mmCIF file of C-alpha atoms in Angstrom:
data_model
loop_
_atom_site.group_PDB
_atom_site.id
_atom_site.type_symbol
_atom_site.label_atom_id
_atom_site.label_comp_id
_atom_site.label_asym_id
_atom_site.label_seq_id
_atom_site.Cartn_x
_atom_site.Cartn_y
_atom_site.Cartn_z
ATOM 1 C CA MET E 1 0.000 0.000 0.000
ATOM 2 C CA TYR E 2 2.742 2.488 0.931
ATOM 3 C CA ARG E 3 4.672 1.752 -2.262
ATOM 4 C CA LEU E 4 1.606 2.589 -4.325
ATOM 5 C CA LEU E 5 0.995 5.762 -2.324
ATOM 6 C CA PHE E 6 4.645 6.715 -2.726
ATOM 7 C CA SER E 7 4.688 6.246 -6.491
ATOM 8 C CA LEU E 8 1.311 7.910 -7.152
ATOM 9 C CA VAL E 9 1.400 10.778 -4.649
ATOM 10 C CA ILE E 10 4.445 11.212 -2.434
ATOM 11 C CA ALA E 11 7.052 11.065 -5.191
ATOM 12 C CA ARG E 12 5.267 13.916 -6.965
ATOM 13 C CA ILE E 13 5.586 16.269 -3.982
ATOM 14 C CA PRO E 14 8.914 18.006 -3.219
ATOM 15 C CA ALA E 15 10.887 15.918 -0.750
ATOM 16 C CA GLU E 16 11.314 18.658 1.835
ATOM 17 C CA THR E 17 7.598 19.467 1.747
ATOM 18 C CA VAL E 18 6.807 15.815 2.517
ATOM 19 C CA HIS E 19 9.349 15.896 5.323
ATOM 20 C CA HIS E 20 7.716 18.906 6.983
ATOM 21 C CA LEU E 21 4.219 17.458 6.533
ATOM 22 C CA THR E 22 5.370 14.228 8.159
ATOM 23 C CA LEU E 23 6.839 16.066 11.137
ATOM 24 C CA ARG E 24 3.626 18.054 11.481
ATOM 25 C CA ALA E 25 1.601 14.837 11.517
ATOM 26 C CA LEU E 26 3.888 13.266 14.112
ATOM 27 C CA ARG E 27 3.595 16.337 16.342
ATOM 28 C CA ALA E 28 -0.177 16.125 16.022
ATOM 29 C CA VAL E 29 -0.062 12.493 17.133
ATOM 30 C CA GLN E 30 2.016 13.452 20.170
ATOM 31 C CA ALA E 31 -0.517 16.123 21.095
ATOM 32 C CA VAL E 32 -3.347 13.582 21.405
ATOM 33 C CA PRO E 33 -3.533 12.207 24.968
ATOM 34 C CA GLY E 34 -2.813 8.497 25.014
ATOM 35 C CA ALA E 35 -1.812 8.308 21.344
ATOM 36 C CA VAL E 36 1.892 7.607 21.865
ATOM 37 C CA PRO E 37 1.301 4.886 24.513
ATOM 38 C CA LEU E 38 -1.159 3.249 22.126
ATOM 39 C CA LEU E 39 1.386 3.377 19.312
ATOM 40 C CA ARG E 40 3.943 1.752 21.590
ATOM 41 C CA ARG E 41 1.577 -1.078 22.453
ATOM 42 C CA LEU E 42 0.883 -1.707 18.779
ATOM 43 C CA LEU E 43 4.213 -1.055 17.071
ATOM 44 C CA ALA E 44 7.142 -0.699 19.460
ATOM 45 C CA PRO E 45 9.548 -3.653 19.845
ATOM 46 C CA ARG E 46 8.673 -5.838 22.818
ATOM 47 C CA ASP E 47 10.560 -9.041 22.080
ATOM 48 C CA PRO E 48 13.154 -9.455 24.869
ATOM 49 C CA ALA E 49 15.428 -11.198 22.372
ATOM 50 C CA LEU E 50 15.867 -7.896 20.513
ATOM 51 C CA ALA E 51 17.013 -5.977 23.589
ATOM 52 C CA VAL E 52 20.552 -4.580 23.481
ATOM 53 C CA ARG E 53 22.594 -3.281 26.406
ATOM 54 C CA ALA E 54 24.950 -0.551 25.166
ATOM 55 C CA LEU E 55 26.310 2.805 26.344
ATOM 56 C CA GLY E 56 24.943 1.986 29.776
ATOM 57 C CA LEU E 57 21.420 1.960 28.329
ATOM 58 C CA ASP E 58 18.819 -0.707 27.597
ATOM 59 C CA PHE E 59 17.699 -0.452 23.972
ATOM 60 C CA PRO E 60 14.484 -2.367 23.111
ATOM 61 C CA SER E 61 15.808 -3.008 19.591
ATOM 62 C CA PRO E 62 19.134 -2.555 17.805
ATOM 63 C CA LEU E 63 17.438 -0.410 15.124
ATOM 64 C CA GLY E 64 17.288 3.344 15.666
ATOM 65 C CA LEU E 65 16.538 6.431 13.603
ATOM 66 C CA ALA E 66 19.613 8.313 12.414
ATOM 67 C CA ALA E 67 20.099 12.036 12.902
ATOM 68 C CA GLY E 68 18.675 14.335 10.252
ATOM 69 C CA PHE E 69 14.974 13.535 10.459
ATOM 70 C CA ASP E 70 13.977 15.088 13.782
ATOM 71 C CA LYS E 71 16.451 17.964 13.761
ATOM 72 C CA ASP E 72 14.744 20.019 16.460
ATOM 73 C CA ALA E 73 13.522 17.309 18.861
ATOM 74 C CA VAL E 74 9.848 17.799 18.011
ATOM 75 C CA ALA E 75 8.693 14.235 17.219
ATOM 76 C CA TYR E 76 11.006 11.741 18.924
ATOM 77 C CA GLU E 77 8.305 10.252 21.174
ATOM 78 C CA ALA E 78 6.019 9.445 18.240
ATOM 79 C CA LEU E 79 8.959 8.037 16.283
ATOM 80 C CA GLY E 80 9.777 5.767 19.203
ATOM 81 C CA GLY E 81 6.161 4.682 19.196
ATOM 82 C CA PHE E 82 6.469 3.659 15.544
ATOM 83 C CA GLY E 83 9.136 1.107 16.432
ATOM 84 C CA PHE E 84 12.546 2.735 16.633
ATOM 85 C CA GLY E 85 14.675 1.495 19.510
ATOM 86 C CA HIS E 86 16.235 4.943 19.793
ATOM 87 C CA VAL E 87 15.983 8.297 18.038
ATOM 88 C CA GLU E 88 18.974 10.533 17.363
ATOM 89 C CA ILE E 89 17.891 14.162 17.095
ATOM 90 C CA GLY E 90 19.804 16.898 15.298
ATOM 91 C CA THR E 91 22.164 17.816 13.907
ATOM 92 C CA VAL E 92 21.878 20.725 16.349
ATOM 93 C CA THR E 93 24.185 23.740 16.188
ATOM 94 C CA GLY E 94 25.191 26.302 18.769
ATOM 95 C CA ARG E 95 23.200 29.047 17.049
ATOM 96 C CA PRO E 96 19.936 28.878 15.092
ATOM 97 C CA GLN E 97 20.447 28.800 11.338
ATOM 98 C CA PRO E 98 18.220 28.417 8.266
ATOM 99 C CA GLY E 99 20.494 26.036 6.378
ATOM 100 C CA ASN E 100 21.230 26.194 2.684
ATOM 101 C CA PRO E 101 18.888 27.644 0.037
ATOM 102 C CA ARG E 102 16.094 25.459 -1.358
ATOM 103 C CA PRO E 103 15.767 23.120 -3.131
ATOM 104 C CA ARG E 104 18.168 21.106 -1.006
ATOM 105 C CA LEU E 105 16.648 17.631 -0.736
ATOM 106 C CA PHE E 106 16.352 15.289 -3.729
ATOM 107 C CA ARG E 107 15.043 11.740 -4.102
ATOM 108 C CA LEU E 108 16.902 9.375 -6.419
ATOM 109 C CA VAL E 109 14.111 6.817 -6.669
ATOM 110 C CA PRO E 110 15.788 4.319 -9.070
ATOM 111 C CA ASP E 111 18.712 4.145 -6.641
ATOM 112 C CA ARG E 112 16.595 4.139 -3.465
ATOM 113 C CA ALA E 113 18.724 7.062 -2.396
ATOM 114 C CA VAL E 114 18.547 10.706 -1.358
ATOM 115 C CA ILE E 115 20.861 13.659 -1.881
ATOM 116 C CA ASN E 116 20.669 16.392 0.721
ATOM 117 C CA ARG E 117 22.471 19.670 1.212
ATOM 118 C CA MET E 118 20.312 20.869 4.077
ATOM 119 C CA GLY E 119 23.191 22.595 5.857
ATOM 120 C CA PHE E 120 22.200 21.876 9.481
ATOM 121 C CA ASN E 121 18.942 23.850 9.361
ATOM 122 C CA ASN E 122 17.751 23.952 12.971
ATOM 123 C CA ALA E 123 16.508 26.249 15.725
ATOM 124 C CA GLY E 124 19.718 25.990 17.734
ATOM 125 C CA SER E 125 20.871 24.034 20.756
ATOM 126 C CA GLN E 126 19.034 26.170 23.307
ATOM 127 C CA ALA E 127 15.682 25.499 21.628
ATOM 128 C CA ALA E 128 16.419 21.764 21.509
ATOM 129 C CA ALA E 129 17.433 21.786 25.178
ATOM 130 C CA ASP E 130 14.174 23.517 26.092
ATOM 131 C CA ARG E 131 12.171 20.830 24.287
ATOM 132 C CA LEU E 132 14.118 17.969 25.844
ATOM 133 C CA ARG E 133 14.105 19.346 29.379
ATOM 134 C CA ASP E 134 10.855 17.751 30.516
ATOM 135 C CA ARG E 135 10.908 14.639 28.360
ATOM 136 C CA GLY E 136 9.840 11.339 29.800
ATOM 137 C CA ALA E 137 11.707 8.058 29.810
ATOM 138 C CA GLY E 138 9.799 6.519 26.905
ATOM 139 C CA THR E 139 12.297 6.884 24.078
ATOM 140 C CA ILE E 140 16.091 6.730 24.181
ATOM 141 C CA VAL E 141 17.263 10.015 22.659
ATOM 142 C CA GLY E 142 20.722 10.677 21.306
ATOM 143 C CA VAL E 143 21.738 14.255 20.511
ATOM 144 C CA ASN E 144 23.890 14.963 17.469
ATOM 145 C CA ILE E 145 25.763 18.295 17.584
ATOM 146 C CA GLY E 146 27.556 20.154 14.804
ATOM 147 C CA LYS E 147 29.228 23.468 13.996
ATOM 148 C CA THR E 148 27.290 26.630 13.216
ATOM 149 C CA LYS E 149 28.093 27.621 9.635
ATOM 150 C CA VAL E 150 29.080 31.232 10.387
ATOM 151 C CA VAL E 151 31.439 30.199 13.180
ATOM 152 C CA PRO E 152 35.031 30.083 11.883
ATOM 153 C CA GLU E 153 37.000 26.872 12.238
ATOM 154 C CA ALA E 154 39.206 28.472 14.897
ATOM 155 C CA SER E 155 36.121 28.943 17.104
ATOM 156 C CA ALA E 156 34.507 25.591 16.346
ATOM 157 C CA THR E 157 35.383 24.049 19.701
ATOM 158 C CA ALA E 158 33.633 26.823 21.622
ATOM 159 C CA ASP E 159 30.540 26.345 19.451
ATOM 160 C CA TYR E 160 30.431 22.599 20.166
ATOM 161 C CA VAL E 161 31.050 23.238 23.870
ATOM 162 C CA ALA E 162 28.117 25.662 24.064
ATOM 163 C CA SER E 163 25.776 23.029 22.594
ATOM 164 C CA THR E 164 27.207 20.370 24.882
ATOM 165 C CA GLU E 165 26.626 22.413 28.015
ATOM 166 C CA ARG E 166 23.005 23.014 27.033
ATOM 167 C CA LEU E 167 22.173 19.505 25.847
ATOM 168 C CA ALA E 168 24.238 17.034 27.866
ATOM 169 C CA PRO E 169 21.849 17.128 30.854
ATOM 170 C CA HIS E 170 18.978 16.027 28.606
ATOM 171 C CA ALA E 171 20.703 13.541 26.267
ATOM 172 C CA ASP E 172 20.978 9.786 26.692
ATOM 173 C CA TYR E 173 24.120 10.024 24.575
ATOM 174 C CA LEU E 174 25.953 12.749 22.619
ATOM 175 C CA VAL E 175 27.394 12.588 19.102
ATOM 176 C CA VAL E 176 29.993 14.983 17.724
ATOM 177 C CA ASN E 177 29.259 15.356 14.008
ATOM 178 C CA VAL E 178 32.359 16.358 12.038
ATOM 179 C CA SER E 179 31.393 14.535 8.867
ATOM 180 C CA SER E 180 28.561 16.321 7.054
ATOM 181 C CA PRO E 181 29.637 17.512 3.579
ATOM 182 C CA ASN E 182 27.206 20.448 3.709
ATOM 183 C CA THR E 183 28.985 22.797 6.137
ATOM 184 C CA PRO E 184 32.148 24.312 4.658
ATOM 185 C CA GLY E 185 35.282 23.157 6.453
ATOM 186 C CA LEU E 186 33.458 20.767 8.779
ATOM 187 C CA ARG E 187 35.098 17.601 7.489
ATOM 188 C CA ASP E 188 38.519 19.157 8.115
ATOM 189 C CA LEU E 189 37.775 18.629 11.806
ATOM 190 C CA GLN E 190 38.034 14.857 11.270
ATOM 191 C CA ALA E 191 41.819 15.227 11.058
ATOM 192 C CA VAL E 192 43.221 13.901 14.323
ATOM 193 C CA GLU E 193 45.124 17.088 15.122
ATOM 194 C CA HIS E 194 41.805 19.000 15.089
ATOM 195 C CA LEU E 195 39.605 16.222 16.420
ATOM 196 C CA ARG E 196 41.613 15.503 19.582
ATOM 197 C CA PRO E 197 41.194 18.937 21.235
ATOM 198 C CA LEU E 198 37.582 19.153 20.069
ATOM 199 C CA LEU E 199 36.562 15.826 21.578
ATOM 200 C CA THR E 200 38.537 16.518 24.741
ATOM 201 C CA ALA E 201 36.746 19.832 25.213
ATOM 202 C CA VAL E 202 33.317 18.298 24.566
ATOM 203 C CA ARG E 203 33.995 15.492 27.034
ATOM 204 C CA GLU E 204 35.011 17.994 29.706
ATOM 205 C CA ALA E 205 31.970 20.173 29.007
ATOM 206 C CA ALA E 206 29.612 17.205 29.270
ATOM 207 C CA ASP E 207 31.157 16.117 32.553
ATOM 208 C CA ARG E 208 30.788 19.519 34.187
ATOM 209 C CA SER E 209 27.242 19.981 32.860
ATOM 210 C CA THR E 210 25.662 16.994 34.573
ATOM 211 C CA GLU E 211 26.462 14.650 37.434
ATOM 212 C CA ARG E 212 25.910 11.528 35.364
ATOM 213 C CA ARG E 213 28.387 10.464 32.708
ATOM 214 C CA VAL E 214 26.848 11.027 29.271
ATOM 215 C CA PRO E 215 28.209 8.613 26.625
ATOM 216 C CA LEU E 216 30.115 10.425 23.864
ATOM 217 C CA LEU E 217 30.509 9.233 20.269
ATOM 218 C CA VAL E 218 31.926 10.710 17.077
ATOM 219 C CA LYS E 219 30.314 10.377 13.633
ATOM 220 C CA ILE E 220 32.659 9.967 10.673
ATOM 221 C CA ALA E 221 32.354 10.144 6.903
ATOM 222 C CA PRO E 222 32.493 7.116 4.582
ATOM 223 C CA ASP E 223 34.861 9.069 2.336
ATOM 224 C CA LEU E 224 37.760 8.917 4.796
ATOM 225 C CA ALA E 225 40.798 6.961 3.639
ATOM 226 C CA ASP E 226 41.360 3.699 5.492
ATOM 227 C CA ASP E 227 44.415 5.081 7.311
ATOM 228 C CA ASP E 228 42.337 8.019 8.538
ATOM 229 C CA ILE E 229 39.628 5.655 9.782
ATOM 230 C CA ASP E 230 42.292 3.798 11.746
ATOM 231 C CA ALA E 231 43.576 7.088 13.166
ATOM 232 C CA VAL E 232 40.104 8.120 14.350
ATOM 233 C CA ALA E 233 39.571 4.681 15.899
ATOM 234 C CA ASP E 234 42.891 4.917 17.744
ATOM 235 C CA LEU E 235 42.023 8.426 18.924
ATOM 236 C CA ALA E 236 38.607 7.313 20.189
ATOM 237 C CA LEU E 237 40.230 4.524 22.173
ATOM 238 C CA GLY E 238 42.941 6.806 23.491
ATOM 239 C CA LEU E 239 40.483 9.459 24.665
ATOM 240 C CA GLY E 240 38.114 6.946 26.229
ATOM 241 C CA LEU E 241 35.217 7.736 23.908
ATOM 242 C CA ASP E 242 32.230 5.442 24.107
ATOM 243 C CA GLY E 243 31.765 4.788 20.426
ATOM 244 C CA ILE E 244 31.846 5.708 16.755
ATOM 245 C CA ILE E 245 28.969 6.136 14.309
ATOM 246 C CA ALA E 246 29.846 5.092 10.764
ATOM 247 C CA ALA E 247 29.012 6.497 8.423
ATOM 248 C CA ASN E 248 27.550 9.835 7.354
ATOM 249 C CA THR E 249 26.486 10.652 3.797
ATOM 250 C CA THR E 250 28.977 10.390 0.947
ATOM 251 C CA ILE E 251 30.058 12.856 -1.719
ATOM 252 C CA GLY E 252 30.647 9.898 -4.064
ATOM 253 C CA ARG E 253 28.393 9.309 -7.050
ATOM 254 C CA ASP E 254 29.511 5.945 -8.442
ATOM 255 C CA ALA E 255 27.229 3.750 -10.565
ATOM 256 C CA LEU E 256 23.929 5.525 -9.990
ATOM 257 C CA LEU E 257 20.856 4.839 -12.132
ATOM 258 C CA SER E 258 19.009 8.116 -11.612
ATOM 259 C CA PRO E 259 18.932 10.892 -14.230
ATOM 260 C CA PRO E 260 22.205 12.867 -14.449
ATOM 261 C CA VAL E 261 20.409 16.096 -13.600
ATOM 262 C CA LEU E 262 19.729 14.655 -10.130
ATOM 263 C CA VAL E 263 23.001 12.796 -9.698
ATOM 264 C CA LYS E 264 24.915 16.025 -10.306
ATOM 265 C CA GLU E 265 23.216 17.834 -7.422
ATOM 266 C CA THR E 266 25.720 18.741 -4.717
ATOM 267 C CA GLY E 267 25.320 17.390 -1.207
ATOM 268 C CA GLY E 268 25.559 14.146 0.691
ATOM 269 C CA LEU E 269 24.237 10.917 -0.811
ATOM 270 C CA SER E 270 22.447 8.450 1.473
ATOM 271 C CA GLY E 271 20.590 5.215 0.922
ATOM 272 C CA ALA E 272 21.264 1.959 -0.898
ATOM 273 C CA PRO E 273 24.398 3.103 -2.822
ATOM 274 C CA LEU E 274 26.167 3.659 0.512
ATOM 275 C CA LYS E 275 25.575 0.092 1.712
ATOM 276 C CA GLU E 276 28.862 -1.563 0.767
ATOM 277 C CA ARG E 277 31.149 1.276 1.852
ATOM 278 C CA SER E 278 29.338 1.640 5.156
ATOM 279 C CA LEU E 279 29.787 -2.075 5.786
ATOM 280 C CA ASP E 280 33.471 -1.900 4.851
ATOM 281 C CA VAL E 281 34.063 0.977 7.285
ATOM 282 C CA LEU E 282 32.253 -0.933 10.023
ATOM 283 C CA ARG E 283 34.396 -4.029 9.524
ATOM 284 C CA ARG E 284 37.566 -1.948 9.569
ATOM 285 C CA LEU E 285 36.528 -0.218 12.786
ATOM 286 C CA ARG E 286 35.642 -3.534 14.394
ATOM 287 C CA SER E 287 39.020 -4.984 13.454
ATOM 288 C CA ARG E 288 40.835 -1.912 14.732
ATOM 289 C CA THR E 289 38.969 -1.534 18.021
ATOM 290 C CA GLY E 290 38.465 -5.199 18.876
ATOM 291 C CA GLY E 291 35.072 -4.704 20.483
ATOM 292 C CA ARG E 292 36.280 -2.002 22.883
ATOM 293 C CA LEU E 293 33.923 0.636 21.479
ATOM 294 C CA THR E 294 30.213 0.738 20.741
ATOM 295 C CA LEU E 295 29.922 0.866 16.962
ATOM 296 C CA ILE E 296 26.715 2.209 15.424
ATOM 297 C CA SER E 297 26.376 1.355 11.737
ATOM 298 C CA VAL E 298 24.368 3.585 9.401
ATOM 299 C CA GLY E 299 24.233 3.882 5.634
ATOM 300 C CA GLY E 300 22.219 1.788 3.184
ATOM 301 C CA VAL E 301 20.197 -0.095 5.795
ATOM 302 C CA GLU E 302 16.937 -1.203 4.199
ATOM 303 C CA THR E 303 15.963 -4.654 5.507
ATOM 304 C CA ALA E 304 16.214 -6.951 8.505
ATOM 305 C CA ASP E 305 18.920 -8.814 6.593
ATOM 306 C CA ASP E 306 20.924 -5.586 6.465
ATOM 307 C CA VAL E 307 20.564 -5.113 10.228
ATOM 308 C CA TRP E 308 21.532 -8.734 10.848
ATOM 309 C CA GLU E 309 24.606 -8.384 8.642
ATOM 310 C CA ARG E 310 25.730 -5.214 10.429
ATOM 311 C CA LEU E 311 25.403 -6.915 13.813
ATOM 312 C CA GLN E 312 27.450 -9.858 12.564
ATOM 313 C CA ALA E 313 30.081 -7.462 11.230
ATOM 314 C CA GLY E 314 30.592 -5.733 14.564
ATOM 315 C CA ALA E 315 27.835 -3.193 15.071
ATOM 316 C CA THR E 316 26.235 -2.939 18.490
ATOM 317 C CA LEU E 317 23.420 -0.790 17.149
ATOM 318 C CA VAL E 318 22.181 0.058 13.654
ATOM 319 C CA GLN E 319 20.499 3.186 12.316
ATOM 320 C CA GLY E 320 18.444 4.013 9.263
ATOM 321 C CA TYR E 321 16.742 7.029 7.718
ATOM 322 C CA THR E 322 16.547 6.803 3.921
ATOM 323 C CA GLY E 323 15.167 3.282 4.282
ATOM 324 C CA MET E 324 12.165 4.763 6.090
ATOM 325 C CA ILE E 325 11.594 7.276 3.277
ATOM 326 C CA TYR E 326 11.140 4.421 0.818
ATOM 327 C CA GLY E 327 9.703 1.941 3.328
ATOM 328 C CA GLY E 328 7.053 4.066 4.987
ATOM 329 C CA PRO E 329 5.968 4.713 8.584
ATOM 330 C CA LEU E 330 5.813 1.015 9.522
ATOM 331 C CA TRP E 331 9.352 0.358 8.267
ATOM 332 C CA ALA E 332 10.962 -0.007 11.703
ATOM 333 C CA HIS E 333 8.087 -2.153 12.980
ATOM 334 C CA ARG E 334 8.424 -4.540 10.025
ATOM 335 C CA ILE E 335 12.172 -4.851 10.528
ATOM 336 C CA ASN E 336 11.739 -5.612 14.224
ATOM 337 C CA ARG E 337 9.184 -8.311 13.448
ATOM 338 C CA ALA E 338 11.522 -9.849 10.867
ATOM 339 C CA LEU E 339 14.432 -9.723 13.326
ATOM 340 C CA SER E 340 12.313 -11.509 15.931
ATOM 341 C CA ARG E 341 11.596 -14.289 13.425
ATOM 342 C CA ARG E 342 15.280 -14.572 12.556
ATOM 343 C CA VAL E 343 16.195 -14.824 16.227
ATOM 344 C CA ARG E 344 13.641 -17.589 16.785
ATOM 345 C CA ASP E 345 14.975 -19.471 13.746
ATOM 346 C CA SER E 346 18.631 -19.080 14.720
ATOM 347 C CA ALA E 347 20.600 -21.700 16.585
ATOM 348 C CA SER E 348 21.569 -19.326 19.372
ATOM 349 C CA LYS E 349 18.073 -17.804 19.781
ATOM 350 C CA SER E 350 19.724 -14.411 20.107
ATOM 351 C CA LEU E 351 20.896 -11.489 17.987
ATOM 352 C CA PRO E 352 24.141 -12.270 16.143
ATOM 353 C CA ALA E 353 27.472 -11.585 17.769
ATOM 354 C CA PRO E 354 30.323 -10.210 15.633
ATOM 355 C CA ARG E 355 32.304 -12.774 13.746
ATOM 356 C CA PRO E 356 35.973 -13.122 14.778
#
């Protein structure tokens, strides 16, 4: 049914318009008393075999929603009700910003992919903190923070620290995003000589902002060279980070089927074409870190088989976003049901552990 609706209606509406309409609908659901608890009873994962203990938290499913959908923390409870084991909000910046000019979001339907050059459009970290302040315990919420576009690279650390101080008290975990291709100079911060002081400052800011220890992760790009991936992994271990999210969108455009006019749009590519590289980066990180970090795999996740493969390859948790665009609102619920069947049919009766 959703595929028919997508092809006849949704695909004919600008992608960003659909995104805003979806968020508006989710906010309306949250405003109805009892609606989110009912959604949870119907759609949220309840199979104990899917539960994952990671980052000091109990996730009801390994599948979460990646950052980029709920940028301003306005719909995370409803999204949790639709079956996501966690929701990562953001990317949030120190100051409010409108993002890049429209159009800035493009579907590549033949490739089951999306190109975006949103540019961290959000209401700022203070607004997100205000929304998260009184949240309940229903949905695990990660907070993804990035650099404000107008802030020069020399002042980037202070910008991240400001967001950390506002958001750490309300986040189940924090993610430092230095890997979006849509903020000029941001990916330069992935270089170890820039990343080390940034992560150190964010860790210190989180620790002084709240009495509990908030898990801290870094999100990297799939376009990093293998040696640079190793360097980030070594840095994460050396600094005592809790994990790495791999990977963000790619600037690559190899072997796409969509019309050239779309393929040539600038921005980050997500979806099915990212699947193999994302898996390669995950395996490299697993080999380098030896299970000492929580690895969250994102990029090209579409099916329960994809989630299963990522868990086997070393992921503790898995995230999706573009898969939901093409799979519809029940996408996470269907994957959780399929994972439950796979667990029951497996010899171990549990989620897969990484292969040696």
